[in-house]
C-alpha cells in the first residue's frame, strides 16, 4: 500500500491482519492497496536527502522474466536526477513498483506504490525501443511523486498539467540520466505523432479543457492531454530558459507542498524566475486547438545565393472551423551542408517566430544550404514543411545526418505531407525503403515502417495496395538478409515482413520461419514472434482454428 508493509498478525482460520502506518497527507485518488501471491525483489536508494527502500512485485509466473536489475537501475537514476534538479528530496518513505495482472491502464502514480500493467515484463525477445518505453514509464510515474503527489491539482481541469509535466520530465530525465539518451527522438516519433494525429481530428480540444465531471476526465486521457501538453511544456522551458524554469519549479514545490494548486500558481513562479509575462502565452498555447504550420520561404539569385529567407506561419487547417490562431515559437533553424559522405549541420539559428511571417537575415548573401530544417531539436509544437530543394536532399541523404532527432523531424515532416496529400504513397514507399536501409535508430525504423503500412492501408488507391505491399515485403526481405544476426533491426524487419507478406513465395517464407523449416541466423522464433507469424498465415487463409488451438497449448497465458 502507500506506506511500508507491516508483518501480518495471524488470527483464526488462516486469516491475518495487516496494520499499516498512517500515510502523509494525500489525495484520495492516489490511495492503493495490492494483494496477492506476488514475487518480490528489493533494493535501496541512497541519496543526498536520505535512503529509501525500493521493491518490485510481480506475479510468480512472470518472475523468471523479471529483469529487476535494469528496473532498479532506471529507478535509481530517476531518483538522483529529480532530487538533483528539483532540489527537493523524495517526499515519501518507500517506493514500491507493482506489476499487476490485467491492469487497465499503463501505470498509476499511487503514493509510494506505483502500479504497472505487467506487459512491461517481457517474456519474449523485444527491441531496445520497448525497454526505452518502459524506462520512460518508470520515470513518468516517479516524476509524479513530486508533481501530482507532493503538490496536487485542485481540480481535474489541470489534469493536462499533471500528465504533461510527468511526460516532459520522463523524457528529460531519460535523456540526461539513463542509457536511453535519445529519448526526445522516441518522444517525437511516438508520442508527438500521436498528438499531431489527434489534434487534427474533429474531437480535438484545447490542452487546458474544462472538466465539469469525471466523464469529461476519462474522455481527455488522450494524445492532446499527454503529448501535446508535454510539447507545450517543452516549448515553455525553451521560452523561459531551463535554469529559470527549475528555479521557479523549486519555489512552486516549496510553497505548495502537501497542498492543491492551479496552473496560475506554477505560471506565477515561472514568471518571477524568468521575468517573462506568461498569461498571454498560456492563453494562446493552452486555450486554442489545432497545430499551426511552419514553412520556409526562400529566394535565391542566379548564383544560388540566398537573397531572402522567412518562416511563414499558417493557422490550423484541420479540422475545419478552428480559430485562426498564430502562436509564438522559440525554435531552432538547422542549416545543413553536404560534407563528404555526411549531411552536416553547419549552423543553428535560434529565433522567436511570432505572427504570420518572421524574417531570418543570418543566411543572406551565402550559398543556398543543402537542407533547411525548421524546429531542429524539436523545441516547439507545429507541423513543419521542407522546401523542395531540402526535400530532394533529404530523400537522398537522410541516413547520413548524425542526429537521430533531426532525422526523426524529417521523417515526421514527410509523413505529415503524406497525410495532407502533398506526397503520394508511392513516393513515400520509395523514401522509406531507401532511408531505413541505413537508419540506425531502432525506434525510428519501427515507427517509419508502421507509418508506411498505414500509408498503404489508408491513403493509397485501393487498386495499388496489393502491389505496394508486395514491394514493401520484397524490400524488407532484402534488408533482412543484410541485417546483423540477432539484432533488434532483424527482429523489427521480420515482424513487419510477416505483417505485409503477400505473394505466394512471401507467404511460404512466413510459414517456413514459423515451422522452423527456414532458419534465419540469429533470429529466435519465440512465443510473441510465433503469434505474429501465425496471425499473418490465418489472415491469408493458410492456417486456421486448429493451428491457433495448437499454439494456445504452448502459451496458455492471458497474453496468448
XYZ file of C-alpha atoms in Angstrom:
560
model
C 0.000 0.000 0.000
C 1.105 3.639 0.357
C 3.204 3.005 3.472
C 5.604 0.210 4.461
C 4.029 -3.253 4.505
C 3.881 -4.452 8.144
C 4.243 -8.007 9.394
C 0.808 -9.667 9.455
C -0.833 -10.556 12.765
C -2.369 -14.064 12.492
C -5.936 -14.611 13.606
C -8.211 -17.658 13.431
C -8.966 -19.754 10.313
C -5.757 -18.837 8.449
C -6.673 -15.151 8.334
C -4.372 -12.315 9.335
C -4.488 -8.565 9.900
C -2.052 -6.057 8.385
C -1.981 -2.709 10.185
C -0.351 -0.032 8.029
C 1.114 3.208 9.337
C -0.825 6.402 8.736
C 0.018 7.956 5.374
C 1.155 11.542 4.889
C -1.465 13.974 3.618
C -2.510 12.797 0.151
C -5.329 12.998 -2.346
C -7.765 10.085 -2.186
C -7.235 9.159 -5.860
C -3.615 8.275 -5.001
C -4.575 5.561 -2.493
C -3.820 1.947 -3.411
C -3.674 -1.478 -1.871
C -2.322 -4.521 -3.719
C -2.757 -8.104 -2.518
C -1.784 -11.468 -3.913
C 0.991 -14.068 -4.049
C 3.495 -11.671 -5.602
C 7.174 -12.485 -6.054
C 9.339 -9.687 -4.628
C 12.743 -8.109 -5.245
C 14.220 -5.403 -3.018
C 16.921 -2.750 -3.154
C 17.652 0.641 -1.610
C 18.296 4.096 -2.992
C 20.805 6.206 -1.071
C 20.786 9.879 -1.997
C 21.699 13.250 -0.565
C 18.263 13.672 1.020
C 18.119 10.211 2.602
C 17.779 6.493 1.933
C 14.606 4.869 0.643
C 13.724 1.161 0.379
C 12.749 0.036 -3.120
C 10.726 -3.030 -4.060
C 9.391 -4.664 -7.218
C 6.450 -7.082 -7.170
C 5.369 -9.417 -9.981
C 3.141 -12.491 -10.254
C 5.125 -15.720 -9.772
C 4.518 -16.977 -13.325
C 6.401 -13.948 -14.690
C 9.140 -13.849 -12.054
C 11.555 -15.796 -14.274
C 11.358 -12.952 -16.809
C 11.759 -10.112 -14.292
C 14.875 -8.094 -15.157
C 14.853 -6.337 -11.794
C 18.436 -5.081 -12.121
C 17.537 -2.824 -15.050
C 14.293 -1.635 -13.460
C 16.107 -0.723 -10.236
C 18.886 0.948 -12.226
C 16.460 3.214 -14.096
C 14.575 3.929 -10.863
C 17.739 4.982 -9.012
C 18.877 7.109 -11.941
C 15.499 8.832 -11.864
C 15.677 9.412 -8.104
C 19.082 11.063 -8.403
C 18.132 13.172 -11.419
C 14.926 14.523 -9.923
C 16.427 15.191 -6.490
C 19.405 16.980 -8.064
C 17.311 19.046 -10.466
C 14.301 19.799 -8.254
C 16.463 20.330 -5.145
C 13.634 18.722 -3.178
C 14.053 15.274 -1.629
C 11.790 12.348 -2.424
C 8.752 13.145 -0.257
C 7.737 9.647 0.900
C 9.274 6.816 2.932
C 9.479 3.982 0.405
C 8.937 3.250 -3.282
C 7.235 0.091 -4.495
C 6.594 -0.817 -8.145
C 3.875 -3.445 -8.602
C 3.348 -5.131 -11.984
C -0.337 -6.030 -11.867
C -2.057 -8.713 -13.991
C -4.773 -7.313 -16.293
C -4.163 -3.761 -15.063
C -6.482 -1.472 -17.027
C -4.009 1.378 -17.574
C -0.363 1.803 -18.465
C 0.619 2.765 -14.919
C -0.666 4.763 -11.939
C 1.295 7.051 -9.623
C -0.146 5.944 -6.262
C 1.870 7.443 -3.413
C 4.896 5.192 -2.842
C 3.126 2.272 -4.548
C 3.151 2.634 -8.322
C 1.150 0.073 -10.283
C 2.019 -1.002 -13.848
C 0.440 -3.321 -16.389
C 2.554 -6.449 -16.317
C 3.039 -6.496 -20.087
C 6.074 -4.387 -19.141
C 7.703 -7.653 -18.024
C 8.950 -9.014 -21.333
C 8.621 -12.774 -21.717
C 9.995 -12.841 -25.277
C 12.816 -11.040 -27.023
C 11.886 -7.479 -27.860
C 13.669 -4.405 -29.162
C 15.517 -1.669 -27.329
C 12.548 0.586 -28.072
C 10.333 -1.468 -25.764
C 12.871 -1.205 -22.930
C 13.186 2.523 -23.555
C 9.400 2.932 -23.436
C 9.277 1.035 -20.141
C 12.066 3.175 -18.691
C 10.120 6.238 -19.742
C 7.000 4.989 -17.962
C 9.028 4.282 -14.808
C 10.398 7.844 -14.859
C 6.968 9.291 -15.673
C 5.430 7.757 -12.555
C 8.425 8.695 -10.402
C 8.151 12.343 -11.510
C 4.549 12.308 -10.289
C 5.784 11.758 -6.720
C 6.725 15.438 -6.757
C 4.385 16.890 -9.365
C 0.999 15.355 -8.637
C 1.526 13.682 -5.259
C 3.531 16.193 -3.187
C 1.697 19.034 -4.933
C -1.685 18.047 -6.344
C -4.031 19.758 -8.795
C -7.054 21.434 -7.227
C -9.459 20.037 -9.832
C -9.328 17.918 -12.989
C -9.123 20.998 -15.230
C -5.371 20.731 -14.637
C -5.189 17.017 -15.421
C -3.266 18.012 -18.560
C -0.626 19.802 -16.472
C -0.210 16.838 -14.152
C 0.280 14.382 -17.014
C 2.152 16.733 -19.338
C 4.703 17.540 -16.663
C 5.388 13.861 -15.971
C 5.578 13.192 -19.713
C 8.075 16.022 -20.212
C 10.077 15.165 -17.087
C 10.381 11.492 -18.030
C 11.930 12.235 -21.430
C 14.117 14.958 -19.924
C 15.408 12.584 -17.224
C 15.817 9.681 -19.626
C 17.966 11.846 -21.897
C 20.095 13.192 -19.054
C 20.382 10.255 -16.666
C 19.965 6.900 -18.419
C 21.386 4.886 -21.295
C 18.358 5.988 -23.341
C 19.888 9.369 -24.057
C 17.992 9.936 -27.303
C 14.610 9.849 -25.598
C 13.408 13.001 -27.358
C 13.642 11.069 -30.632
C 11.230 8.447 -29.335
C 9.027 11.229 -27.968
C 8.807 12.755 -31.436
C 8.157 9.583 -33.396
C 5.674 8.030 -30.962
C 4.138 10.478 -28.525
C 4.214 13.673 -30.557
C 2.975 11.861 -33.665
C 0.033 10.735 -31.514
C -0.633 14.357 -30.550
C -0.481 15.665 -34.123
C -2.875 12.935 -35.251
C -5.449 13.591 -32.531
C -5.117 17.361 -32.836
C -6.348 17.187 -36.449
C -9.476 15.146 -35.712
C -12.971 16.591 -35.147
C -12.577 15.538 -31.489
C -9.655 17.927 -30.894
C -9.811 20.209 -27.873
C -7.597 22.769 -26.135
C -4.816 21.453 -23.910
C -6.459 23.107 -20.904
C -10.017 21.802 -21.171
C -12.950 22.340 -18.843
C -13.725 19.232 -16.769
C -17.213 19.578 -15.277
C -17.431 15.890 -14.289
C -15.495 12.630 -14.241
C -16.876 11.507 -17.607
C -15.115 14.505 -19.129
C -11.911 13.478 -17.371
C -11.981 9.977 -18.881
C -12.606 11.434 -22.354
C -9.482 13.568 -22.090
C -6.879 10.899 -21.359
C -5.582 11.349 -24.889
C -2.685 12.494 -27.037
C -3.536 16.150 -26.518
C -3.580 15.961 -22.718
C -0.350 13.954 -22.593
C 1.821 14.556 -25.649
C 0.672 17.946 -26.944
C 0.690 19.221 -23.376
C 4.233 17.914 -22.864
C 5.258 19.546 -26.153
C 3.825 22.847 -24.942
C 5.739 22.467 -21.678
C 8.937 21.784 -23.590
C 8.285 24.965 -25.548
C 7.670 26.793 -22.252
C 11.044 25.567 -20.948
C 12.683 26.919 -24.110
C 10.687 30.170 -23.818
C 11.774 30.941 -20.231
C 15.085 29.001 -20.204
C 15.694 25.725 -18.329
C 17.566 27.360 -15.440
C 14.722 29.804 -14.830
C 12.183 27.010 -15.187
C 13.872 24.933 -12.475
C 14.228 27.942 -10.163
C 10.518 28.627 -10.447
C 9.681 24.953 -10.042
C 11.649 24.701 -6.783
C 9.754 27.684 -5.362
C 6.495 26.102 -6.502
C 7.266 22.824 -4.697
C 8.383 24.618 -1.529
C 5.409 26.975 -1.395
C 2.712 24.421 -2.199
C 3.979 21.149 -0.664
C 1.091 18.989 0.630
C -1.415 21.400 -0.926
C -3.592 21.781 -4.006
C -2.776 24.201 -6.812
C -3.910 25.594 -10.148
C -1.973 26.384 -13.317
C -1.723 30.042 -12.326
C 0.334 29.086 -9.250
C 3.040 27.497 -11.407
C 2.989 30.266 -14.021
C 3.356 32.872 -11.286
C 6.619 31.318 -10.054
C 7.946 30.859 -13.598
C 7.109 34.452 -14.475
C 9.027 35.685 -11.424
C 12.061 33.485 -12.113
C 12.239 34.325 -15.830
C 10.966 37.894 -15.978
C 8.599 36.891 -18.803
C 4.881 37.647 -18.811
C 3.192 34.274 -19.293
C -0.558 34.925 -19.150
C -0.792 35.682 -22.868
C 1.490 32.719 -23.654
C -0.808 30.483 -21.625
C -3.951 31.705 -23.351
C -2.706 31.252 -26.907
C -0.960 27.916 -26.282
C -3.306 26.227 -23.848
C -6.764 27.549 -24.714
C -6.781 27.050 -28.502
C -6.904 23.875 -30.577
C -5.008 22.584 -33.570
C -1.438 22.687 -34.855
C -0.090 25.660 -36.753
C 2.117 25.022 -39.791
C 5.594 26.470 -40.330
C 7.128 26.527 -43.797
C 10.296 28.152 -45.155
C 10.132 30.793 -47.868
C 13.498 31.155 -49.575
C 14.617 33.256 -52.523
C 17.968 32.929 -54.315
C 19.655 34.787 -57.156
C 21.110 33.404 -60.388
C 24.206 32.232 -58.487
C 22.112 30.275 -55.961
C 22.890 32.819 -53.233
C 20.199 33.487 -50.625
C 18.569 36.901 -51.001
C 15.627 36.363 -48.654
C 14.607 33.805 -46.055
C 11.483 33.804 -43.917
C 9.451 31.373 -41.833
C 5.779 31.604 -42.676
C 3.217 30.501 -40.090
C -0.213 29.282 -41.132
C -3.155 28.746 -38.748
C -4.524 25.254 -38.086
C -6.278 23.837 -41.135
C -7.708 20.608 -39.727
C -10.314 20.055 -38.576
C -12.179 22.892 -40.332
C -13.569 25.742 -38.275
C -10.803 26.212 -35.692
C -9.793 29.678 -34.557
C -7.103 31.057 -36.916
C -4.530 31.229 -34.135
C -0.849 32.002 -34.719
C 1.378 31.014 -31.800
C 4.756 32.352 -30.636
C 7.531 29.776 -31.091
C 11.037 29.697 -29.667
C 12.772 27.337 -32.078
C 15.974 26.451 -33.893
C 16.544 26.531 -37.638
C 19.064 23.887 -38.700
C 21.321 24.680 -41.672
C 22.853 21.587 -43.314
C 25.602 21.148 -45.920
C 26.893 18.024 -47.661
C 30.431 17.309 -46.431
C 31.887 14.151 -47.932
C 29.510 11.290 -47.164
C 27.693 13.207 -44.422
C 24.952 15.820 -44.302
C 26.262 18.065 -41.521
C 24.570 20.814 -39.528
C 26.867 23.790 -40.077
C 24.736 26.418 -38.373
C 21.983 26.555 -35.769
C 19.889 29.729 -35.719
C 17.684 30.151 -32.639
C 14.811 32.527 -33.254
C 11.446 33.674 -31.914
C 8.810 33.079 -34.578
C 5.922 35.472 -33.972
C 2.950 36.173 -36.213
C 2.452 35.295 -39.862
C 5.989 35.843 -41.118
C 9.393 36.019 -39.438
C 12.374 37.250 -41.461
C 15.684 35.399 -40.985
C 18.658 37.562 -42.013
C 21.531 35.293 -40.960
C 21.758 33.498 -44.330
C 21.524 36.499 -46.631
C 24.437 36.573 -49.080
C 25.520 32.953 -48.600
C 25.080 29.971 -50.887
C 21.763 28.190 -50.542
C 22.119 25.390 -47.964
C 21.567 21.799 -48.998
C 18.866 21.465 -46.357
C 16.957 23.796 -44.041
C 15.187 22.184 -41.090
C 12.647 24.263 -39.179
C 12.284 23.320 -35.498
C 15.554 21.413 -35.396
C 15.972 19.953 -31.869
C 12.150 19.816 -31.705
C 11.631 22.601 -29.170
C 8.142 23.600 -30.281
C 4.866 22.046 -31.373
C 3.962 22.731 -35.006
C 3.617 20.953 -38.312
C 6.656 21.703 -40.468
C 7.433 21.650 -44.151
C 10.611 21.260 -46.173
C 11.222 23.422 -49.226
C 11.522 21.437 -52.480
C 15.333 21.659 -52.540
C 15.590 20.399 -48.947
C 13.099 17.598 -49.625
C 15.173 16.368 -52.562
C 18.303 16.438 -50.403
C 16.579 14.605 -47.553
C 15.281 11.913 -49.887
C 18.860 11.017 -50.828
C 20.817 11.856 -47.680
C 18.575 11.465 -44.610
C 20.504 8.481 -43.222
C 23.781 10.455 -43.244
C 22.535 13.039 -40.707
C 24.163 12.340 -37.329
C 21.304 13.357 -35.020
C 18.501 10.807 -34.766
C 16.175 13.601 -33.612
C 16.858 15.631 -36.755
C 16.224 12.547 -38.866
C 13.002 11.955 -36.952
C 11.852 15.509 -37.662
C 12.410 14.991 -41.392
C 10.627 11.642 -41.358
C 7.784 13.267 -39.421
C 7.520 16.174 -41.857
C 7.339 13.852 -44.864
C 4.772 11.634 -43.116
C 2.654 14.713 -42.421
C 2.914 15.658 -46.094
C 1.584 12.188 -46.952
C -1.332 12.690 -44.560
C -2.043 16.081 -46.137
C -1.885 14.619 -49.680
C 1.211 16.610 -50.626
C 3.333 13.458 -51.119
C 1.936 10.275 -52.658
C 2.147 6.841 -51.064
C 4.353 5.516 -53.873
C 6.970 8.213 -53.384
C 6.811 7.753 -49.618
C 7.337 3.999 -50.007
C 10.430 4.664 -52.125
C 11.779 7.041 -49.470
C 11.131 4.510 -46.705
C 12.888 1.637 -48.460
C 15.854 3.853 -49.314
C 16.040 5.583 -45.938
C 15.676 2.716 -43.476
C 18.440 0.696 -45.127
C 20.999 2.799 -43.264
C 18.807 4.081 -40.411
C 20.465 3.147 -37.103
C 17.806 4.229 -34.582
C 15.576 1.210 -33.998
C 12.690 3.328 -32.713
C 12.727 5.308 -35.948
C 12.872 2.129 -38.025
C 9.844 0.684 -36.248
C 7.814 3.896 -36.403
C 8.564 4.570 -40.068
C 7.629 1.010 -41.013
C 4.371 1.312 -39.093
C 3.574 4.607 -40.842
C 4.429 3.108 -44.214
C 1.934 0.320 -43.579
C -0.659 2.940 -42.635
C 0.039 4.898 -45.811
C -0.607 1.774 -47.884
C -3.692 0.663 -45.944
C -5.322 4.084 -45.504
C -4.091 6.601 -48.065
C -3.149 4.585 -51.155
C -5.527 3.994 -54.033
C -7.192 0.631 -53.410
C -6.042 -0.772 -56.745
C -2.393 -0.079 -55.791
C -2.385 -1.502 -52.267
C -1.534 -5.090 -53.155
C 1.407 -4.044 -55.334
C 2.651 -1.626 -52.660
C 2.572 -4.401 -50.032
C 4.440 -6.722 -52.389
C 7.046 -4.020 -52.992
C 7.402 -3.330 -49.260
C 7.723 -7.028 -48.409
C 10.267 -7.541 -51.197
C 12.356 -4.653 -49.900
C 12.126 -5.923 -46.328
C 13.151 -9.423 -47.395
C 16.336 -7.970 -48.873
C 17.008 -5.887 -45.751
C 16.517 -8.960 -43.532
C 19.333 -10.676 -45.414
C 21.589 -7.681 -44.687
C 20.646 -7.261 -41.011
C 23.051 -8.233 -38.250
C 22.081 -11.662 -36.874
C 20.236 -11.408 -33.568
C 19.839 -7.628 -33.776
C 16.802 -5.530 -32.903
C 16.779 -4.437 -36.521
C 16.492 -8.024 -37.732
C 13.567 -8.675 -35.388
C 11.723 -5.483 -36.410
C 12.173 -6.258 -40.107
C 10.936 -9.845 -39.733
C 7.882 -8.721 -37.783
C 6.928 -6.169 -40.429
C 7.676 -8.589 -43.278
C 5.349 -11.134 -41.700
C 2.600 -8.497 -41.462
C 2.709 -7.496 -45.153
C 3.796 -10.709 -46.919
C 1.505 -11.044 -49.942
C 2.835 -13.220 -52.769
C 2.820 -16.998 -52.562
C 6.597 -17.042 -52.096
C 6.410 -14.428 -49.328
C 3.646 -16.315 -47.501
C 5.615 -19.551 -47.850
C 8.608 -17.889 -46.220
C 6.458 -16.799 -43.260
C 5.195 -20.371 -42.922
C 8.698 -21.833 -43.110
C 10.034 -19.439 -40.460
C 7.182 -20.408 -38.138
C 7.657 -24.142 -38.727
C 11.431 -23.963 -38.383
C 11.997 -25.102 -41.966
C 13.778 -21.865 -42.856
C 16.332 -20.710 -40.313
C 17.439 -17.073 -40.207
C 20.776 -16.762 -38.442
C 20.385 -15.121 -35.030
C 16.577 -14.988 -35.124
C 14.876 -16.586 -32.121
C 11.325 -17.601 -33.025
C 9.908 -17.235 -29.517
C 6.338 -17.001 -28.251
C 5.463 -13.482 -29.367
C 7.078 -13.845 -32.786
C 5.290 -17.163 -33.331
C 1.950 -15.436 -32.762
C 2.888 -12.658 -35.199
C 3.799 -15.186 -37.896
C 0.708 -17.294 -37.270
C -1.533 -14.228 -37.349
C -0.483 -13.447 -40.923
C -0.999 -17.023 -42.041
C -4.503 -17.002 -40.562
C -5.310 -13.663 -42.235
C -4.368 -15.007 -45.680
C -6.208 -18.288 -45.096
C -3.206 -20.618 -44.826
C -3.820 -21.580 -41.177
C -6.980 -21.728 -39.073
C -8.582 -22.641 -35.750
C -6.715 -25.935 -35.462
C -3.319 -24.227 -35.589
C -4.474 -21.499 -33.194
C -5.577 -24.142 -30.671
C -2.249 -25.941 -31.031
C -0.361 -22.710 -30.381
C -2.505 -21.985 -27.327
C -1.362 -25.272 -25.799
C 2.158 -23.844 -25.747
C 1.021 -20.441 -24.479
C -1.965 -20.604 -22.154
C -1.225 -17.225 -20.564
C -3.578 -14.234 -20.612
C -1.294 -12.755 -23.296
C -1.731 -15.744 -25.604
